[in-house]
Each structure stands twice: as C-alpha cells, then as structure tokens.
XYZ file of N, CA and C in Angstrom:
417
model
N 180.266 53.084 30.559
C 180.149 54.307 31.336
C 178.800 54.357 32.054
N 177.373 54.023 31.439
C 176.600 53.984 32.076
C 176.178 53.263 33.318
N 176.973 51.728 33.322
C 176.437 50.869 34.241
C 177.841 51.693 35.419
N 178.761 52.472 35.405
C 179.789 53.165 36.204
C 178.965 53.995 36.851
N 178.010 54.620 35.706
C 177.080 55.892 36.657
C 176.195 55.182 37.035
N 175.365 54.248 37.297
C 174.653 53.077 38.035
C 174.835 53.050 39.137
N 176.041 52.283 38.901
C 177.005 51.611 40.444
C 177.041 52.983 41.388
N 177.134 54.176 40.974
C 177.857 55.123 41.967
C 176.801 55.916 42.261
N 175.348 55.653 41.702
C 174.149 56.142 42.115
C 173.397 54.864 43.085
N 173.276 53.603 42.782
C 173.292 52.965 43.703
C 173.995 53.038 45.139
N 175.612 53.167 44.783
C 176.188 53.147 46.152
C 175.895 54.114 47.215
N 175.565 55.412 46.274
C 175.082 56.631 47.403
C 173.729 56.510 48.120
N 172.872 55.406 46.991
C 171.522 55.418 47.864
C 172.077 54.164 48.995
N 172.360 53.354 48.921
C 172.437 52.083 49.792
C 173.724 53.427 51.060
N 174.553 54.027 50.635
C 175.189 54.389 51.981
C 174.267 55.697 52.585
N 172.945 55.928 51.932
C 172.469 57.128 52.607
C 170.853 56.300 53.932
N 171.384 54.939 53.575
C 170.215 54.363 54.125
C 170.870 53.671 55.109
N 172.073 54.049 55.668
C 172.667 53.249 56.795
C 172.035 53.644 57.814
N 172.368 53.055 59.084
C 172.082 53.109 60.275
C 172.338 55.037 60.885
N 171.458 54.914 61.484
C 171.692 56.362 61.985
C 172.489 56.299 63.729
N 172.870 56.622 64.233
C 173.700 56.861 65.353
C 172.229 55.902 66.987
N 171.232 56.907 66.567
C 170.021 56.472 67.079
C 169.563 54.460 66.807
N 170.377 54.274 66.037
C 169.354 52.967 65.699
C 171.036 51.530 65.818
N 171.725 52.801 65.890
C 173.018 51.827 66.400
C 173.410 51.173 67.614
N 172.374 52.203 68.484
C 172.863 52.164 70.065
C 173.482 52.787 70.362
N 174.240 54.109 70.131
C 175.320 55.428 70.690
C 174.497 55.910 71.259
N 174.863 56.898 72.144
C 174.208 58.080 72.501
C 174.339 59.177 71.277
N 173.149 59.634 71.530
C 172.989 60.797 70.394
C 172.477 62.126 71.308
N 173.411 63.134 71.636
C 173.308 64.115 71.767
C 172.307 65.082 70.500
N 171.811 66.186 71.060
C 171.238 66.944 70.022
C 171.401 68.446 70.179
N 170.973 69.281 69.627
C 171.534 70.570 69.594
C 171.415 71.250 70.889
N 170.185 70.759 71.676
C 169.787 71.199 73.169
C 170.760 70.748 74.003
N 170.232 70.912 74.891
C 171.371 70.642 76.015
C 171.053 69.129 76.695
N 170.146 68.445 76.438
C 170.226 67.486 76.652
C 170.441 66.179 75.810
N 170.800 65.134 76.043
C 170.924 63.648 75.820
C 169.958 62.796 76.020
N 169.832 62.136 74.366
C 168.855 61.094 74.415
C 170.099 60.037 73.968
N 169.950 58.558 75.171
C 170.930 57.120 75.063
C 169.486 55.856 74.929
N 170.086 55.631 73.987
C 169.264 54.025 73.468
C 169.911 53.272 74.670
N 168.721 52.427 74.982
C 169.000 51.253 76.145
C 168.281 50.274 75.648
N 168.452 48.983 75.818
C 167.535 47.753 75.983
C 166.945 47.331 76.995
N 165.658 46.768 77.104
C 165.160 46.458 78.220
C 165.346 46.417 80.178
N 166.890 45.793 79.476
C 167.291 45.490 81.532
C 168.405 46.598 81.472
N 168.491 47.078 80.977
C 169.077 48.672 80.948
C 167.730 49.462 81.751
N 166.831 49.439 80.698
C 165.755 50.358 80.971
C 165.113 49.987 82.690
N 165.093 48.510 82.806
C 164.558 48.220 83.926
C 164.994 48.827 85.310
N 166.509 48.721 85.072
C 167.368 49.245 86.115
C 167.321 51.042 86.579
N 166.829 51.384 85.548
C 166.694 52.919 85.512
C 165.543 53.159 86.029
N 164.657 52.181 86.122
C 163.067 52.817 86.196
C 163.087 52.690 87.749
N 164.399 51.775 88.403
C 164.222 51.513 89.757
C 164.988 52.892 90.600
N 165.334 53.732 90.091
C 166.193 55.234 90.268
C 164.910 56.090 90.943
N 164.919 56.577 91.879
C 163.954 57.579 92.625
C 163.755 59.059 91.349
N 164.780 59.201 90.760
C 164.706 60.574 90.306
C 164.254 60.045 88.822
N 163.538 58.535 88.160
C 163.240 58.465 86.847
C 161.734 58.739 86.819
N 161.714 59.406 85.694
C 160.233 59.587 85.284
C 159.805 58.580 84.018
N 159.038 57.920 83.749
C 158.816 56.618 83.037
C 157.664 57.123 82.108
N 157.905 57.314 80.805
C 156.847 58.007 80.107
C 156.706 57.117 79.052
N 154.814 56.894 79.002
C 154.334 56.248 77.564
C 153.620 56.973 76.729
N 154.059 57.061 75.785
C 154.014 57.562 74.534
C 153.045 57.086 73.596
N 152.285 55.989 74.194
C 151.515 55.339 73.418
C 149.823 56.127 73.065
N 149.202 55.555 72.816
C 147.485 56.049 72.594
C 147.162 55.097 73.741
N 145.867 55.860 74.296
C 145.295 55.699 75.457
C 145.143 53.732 74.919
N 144.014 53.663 74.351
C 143.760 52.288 73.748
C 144.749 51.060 74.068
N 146.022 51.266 73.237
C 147.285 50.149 73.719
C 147.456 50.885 75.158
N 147.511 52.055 75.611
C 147.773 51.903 77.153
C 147.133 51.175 78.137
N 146.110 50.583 77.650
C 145.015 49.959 78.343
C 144.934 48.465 78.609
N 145.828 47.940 77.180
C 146.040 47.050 77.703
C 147.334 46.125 77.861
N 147.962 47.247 78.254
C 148.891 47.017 79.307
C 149.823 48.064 79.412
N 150.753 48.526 80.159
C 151.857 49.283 80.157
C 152.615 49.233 81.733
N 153.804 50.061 81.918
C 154.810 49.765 82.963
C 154.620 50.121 83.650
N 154.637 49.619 84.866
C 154.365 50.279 86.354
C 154.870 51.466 86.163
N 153.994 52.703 86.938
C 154.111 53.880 87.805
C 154.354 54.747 86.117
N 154.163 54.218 84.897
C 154.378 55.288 83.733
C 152.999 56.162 83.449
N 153.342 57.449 83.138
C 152.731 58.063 82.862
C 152.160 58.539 81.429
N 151.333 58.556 81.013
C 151.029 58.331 80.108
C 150.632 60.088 78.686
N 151.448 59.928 77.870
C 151.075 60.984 77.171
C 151.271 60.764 75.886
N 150.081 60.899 75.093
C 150.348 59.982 73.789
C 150.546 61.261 72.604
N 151.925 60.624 71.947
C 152.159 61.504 71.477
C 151.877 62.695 70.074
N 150.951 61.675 69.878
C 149.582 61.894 68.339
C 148.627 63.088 68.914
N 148.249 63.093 70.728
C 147.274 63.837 70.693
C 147.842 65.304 71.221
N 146.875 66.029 70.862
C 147.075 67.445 70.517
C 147.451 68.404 71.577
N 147.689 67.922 72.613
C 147.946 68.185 73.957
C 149.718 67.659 74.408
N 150.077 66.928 73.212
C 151.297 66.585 73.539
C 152.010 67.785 74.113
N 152.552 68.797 73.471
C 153.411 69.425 73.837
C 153.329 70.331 75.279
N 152.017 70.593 75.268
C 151.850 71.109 76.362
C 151.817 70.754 77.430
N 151.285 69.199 77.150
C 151.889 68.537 78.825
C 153.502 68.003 78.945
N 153.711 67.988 78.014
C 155.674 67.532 78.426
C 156.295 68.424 78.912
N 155.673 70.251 77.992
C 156.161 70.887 79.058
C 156.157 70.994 80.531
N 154.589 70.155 81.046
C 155.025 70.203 82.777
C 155.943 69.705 83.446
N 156.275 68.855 82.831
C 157.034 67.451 82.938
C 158.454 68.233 84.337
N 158.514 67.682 84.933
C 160.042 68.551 85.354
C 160.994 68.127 84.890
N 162.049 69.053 84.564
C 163.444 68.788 83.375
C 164.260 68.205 83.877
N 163.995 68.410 85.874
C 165.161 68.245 86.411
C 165.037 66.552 87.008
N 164.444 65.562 86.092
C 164.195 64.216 86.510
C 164.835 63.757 84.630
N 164.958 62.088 85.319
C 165.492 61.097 83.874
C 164.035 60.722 83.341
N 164.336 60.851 82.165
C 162.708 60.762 81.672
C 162.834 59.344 80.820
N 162.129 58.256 81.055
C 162.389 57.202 80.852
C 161.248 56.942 79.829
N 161.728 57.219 78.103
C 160.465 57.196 77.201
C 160.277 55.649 76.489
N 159.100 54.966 76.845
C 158.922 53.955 75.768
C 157.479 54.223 75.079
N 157.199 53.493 73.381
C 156.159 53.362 73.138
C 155.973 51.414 72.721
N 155.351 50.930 71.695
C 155.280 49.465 71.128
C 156.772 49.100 70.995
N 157.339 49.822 70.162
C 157.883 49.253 69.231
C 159.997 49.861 69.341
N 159.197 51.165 69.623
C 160.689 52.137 69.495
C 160.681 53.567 69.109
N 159.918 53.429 68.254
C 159.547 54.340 66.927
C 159.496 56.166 67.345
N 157.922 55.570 67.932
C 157.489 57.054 68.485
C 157.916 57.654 69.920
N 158.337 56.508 70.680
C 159.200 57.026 71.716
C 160.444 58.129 71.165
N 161.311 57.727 70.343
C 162.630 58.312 69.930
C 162.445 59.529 69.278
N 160.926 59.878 68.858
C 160.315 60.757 68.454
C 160.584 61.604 69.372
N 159.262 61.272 70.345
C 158.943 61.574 71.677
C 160.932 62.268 72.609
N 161.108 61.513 72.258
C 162.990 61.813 72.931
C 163.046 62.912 72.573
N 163.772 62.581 71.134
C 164.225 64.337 70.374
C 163.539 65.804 70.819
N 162.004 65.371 70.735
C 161.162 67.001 71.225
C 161.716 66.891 73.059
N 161.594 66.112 73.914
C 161.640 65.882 75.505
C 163.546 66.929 75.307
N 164.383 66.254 74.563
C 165.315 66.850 74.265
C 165.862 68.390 73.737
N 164.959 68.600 72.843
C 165.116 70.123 72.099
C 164.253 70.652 72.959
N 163.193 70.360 74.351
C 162.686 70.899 74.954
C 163.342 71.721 76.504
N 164.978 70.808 76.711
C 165.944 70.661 77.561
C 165.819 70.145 78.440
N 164.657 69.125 78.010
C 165.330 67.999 79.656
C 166.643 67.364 79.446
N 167.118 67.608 79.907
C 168.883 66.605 80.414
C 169.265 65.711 80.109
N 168.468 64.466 80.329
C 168.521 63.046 80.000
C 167.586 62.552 79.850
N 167.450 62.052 78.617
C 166.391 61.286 78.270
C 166.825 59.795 77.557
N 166.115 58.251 77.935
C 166.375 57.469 77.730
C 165.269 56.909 76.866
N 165.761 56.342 75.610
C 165.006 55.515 74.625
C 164.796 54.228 74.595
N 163.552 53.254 75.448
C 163.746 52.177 75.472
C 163.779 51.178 74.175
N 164.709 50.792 73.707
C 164.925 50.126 72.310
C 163.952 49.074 72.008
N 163.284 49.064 71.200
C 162.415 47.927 71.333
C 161.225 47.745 71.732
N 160.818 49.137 72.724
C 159.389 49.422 73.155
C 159.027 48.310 74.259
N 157.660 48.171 74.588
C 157.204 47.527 75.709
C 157.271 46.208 74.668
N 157.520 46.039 73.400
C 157.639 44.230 72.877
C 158.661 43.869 73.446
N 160.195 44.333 73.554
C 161.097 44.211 74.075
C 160.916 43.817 75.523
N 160.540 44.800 76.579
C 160.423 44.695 77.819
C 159.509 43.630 78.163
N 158.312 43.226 77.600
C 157.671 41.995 77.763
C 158.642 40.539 77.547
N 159.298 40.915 76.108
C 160.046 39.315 75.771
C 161.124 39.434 76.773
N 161.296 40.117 77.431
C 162.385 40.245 78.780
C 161.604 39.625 80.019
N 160.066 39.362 80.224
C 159.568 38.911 81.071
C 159.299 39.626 82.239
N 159.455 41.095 82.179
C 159.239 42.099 82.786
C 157.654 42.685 83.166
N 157.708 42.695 84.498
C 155.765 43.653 84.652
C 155.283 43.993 83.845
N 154.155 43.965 83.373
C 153.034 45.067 82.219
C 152.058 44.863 83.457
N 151.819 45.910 83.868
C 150.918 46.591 84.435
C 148.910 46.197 83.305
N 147.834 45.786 83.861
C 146.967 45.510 83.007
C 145.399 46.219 84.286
C-alpha cells in the first residue's frame, strides 16, 4: 500500500511539472484582451519587417550594450520604471518582446498583455536563438 501511495504522489508531481501551453508553442491567450503567440526566430524576423511592429528588449542596459536587434527599444524589465514606460507604449502596434534567453521576455508578455495590448509576440529562445539563426545584432 505504501509504495501505491508513492507511485500516485510521484505521478502528480511529475504531471504538475509538464509543459505549460507557453513553453509548448500554442498561443496563450490571457484574461485581457490581448494575445501573447510563441514564435521562433524567422517567425520573429518576419514580424519585425511589419511597419506596425514594435520590437521590445527586455534586457538590462549592460547585455543591451552588447548587442541587441535593430530599431528595438529598450526597457529592462528589473528596473523600476518598467511599468510606467510600457504604459506609453501604444497598444495599438505588435509588440515584438525578446530578452537572452526567453524567460523574462514571456514575463514581460503577460504584464504587455494584462496591460491590453492586442498582440504580443514571444521570441522563443531570446536573442541566443536569433543569433544561432545568423540574424543582425545590432553592437
């Protein structure tokens, strides 16, 4: 009986650590009215070439420095000013969020999202991704 109650405390932790919708690649809608969609790199690339995308880094000034994506704007999302400048942001543009890795961009999404911009895109993989794609970094 015990190694039964084991197994079925194990199984709930291993199925509560699955993939989340976000880390699958779906679009993940959220309670706001807008949409945050995971993209990969030449997804992302193609979007950034759209007149109406806004291209936002999420990073700390420091890694912005040495390097990041043409024409992105930069608002890092640790400093204390975050929220108040996303609010300038206009809602009515695609807001194209990357940071390194993935991480704090998707962060960065959810608030850009519960804030009601419309569409917001998560570049999967961060600027490591978009580099091993052989893509501009801006220096």
């Amino acid at each position: 009986m015990k190694t039964f109650v084991t197994f079925l405390v194990a199984l709930s932790l291993l199925s509560a650590c699955g993939k989340s919708p976000s880390e699958s690649g779906s679009t993940q809608t959220t309670q706001a009215t807008g949409s945050i969609e995971q993209v990969d790199a030449a997804q992302f690339k193609k979007l950034t070439e759209s007149p109406n995308a806004l291209v936002l880094d999420v990073r700390t000034a420091a890694e912005v420095a040495e390097g990041h994506l043409p024409n992105a704007v930069n608002i890092d999302i640790y400093g204390s000013d975050f929220m108040a400048k996303v609010q300038q942001l206009p809602k009515d543009r695609e807001i194209l969020v990357y940071c390194t890795v993935g991480a704090r961009s998707q962060q960065a999404a959810d608030i850009l999202s519960k804030q009601g911009f419309a569409k917001v895109y998560n570049l999967d993989g961060g600027i490591v991704a978009w580099q091993r794609n052989g893509f501009e970094v801006v220096r």
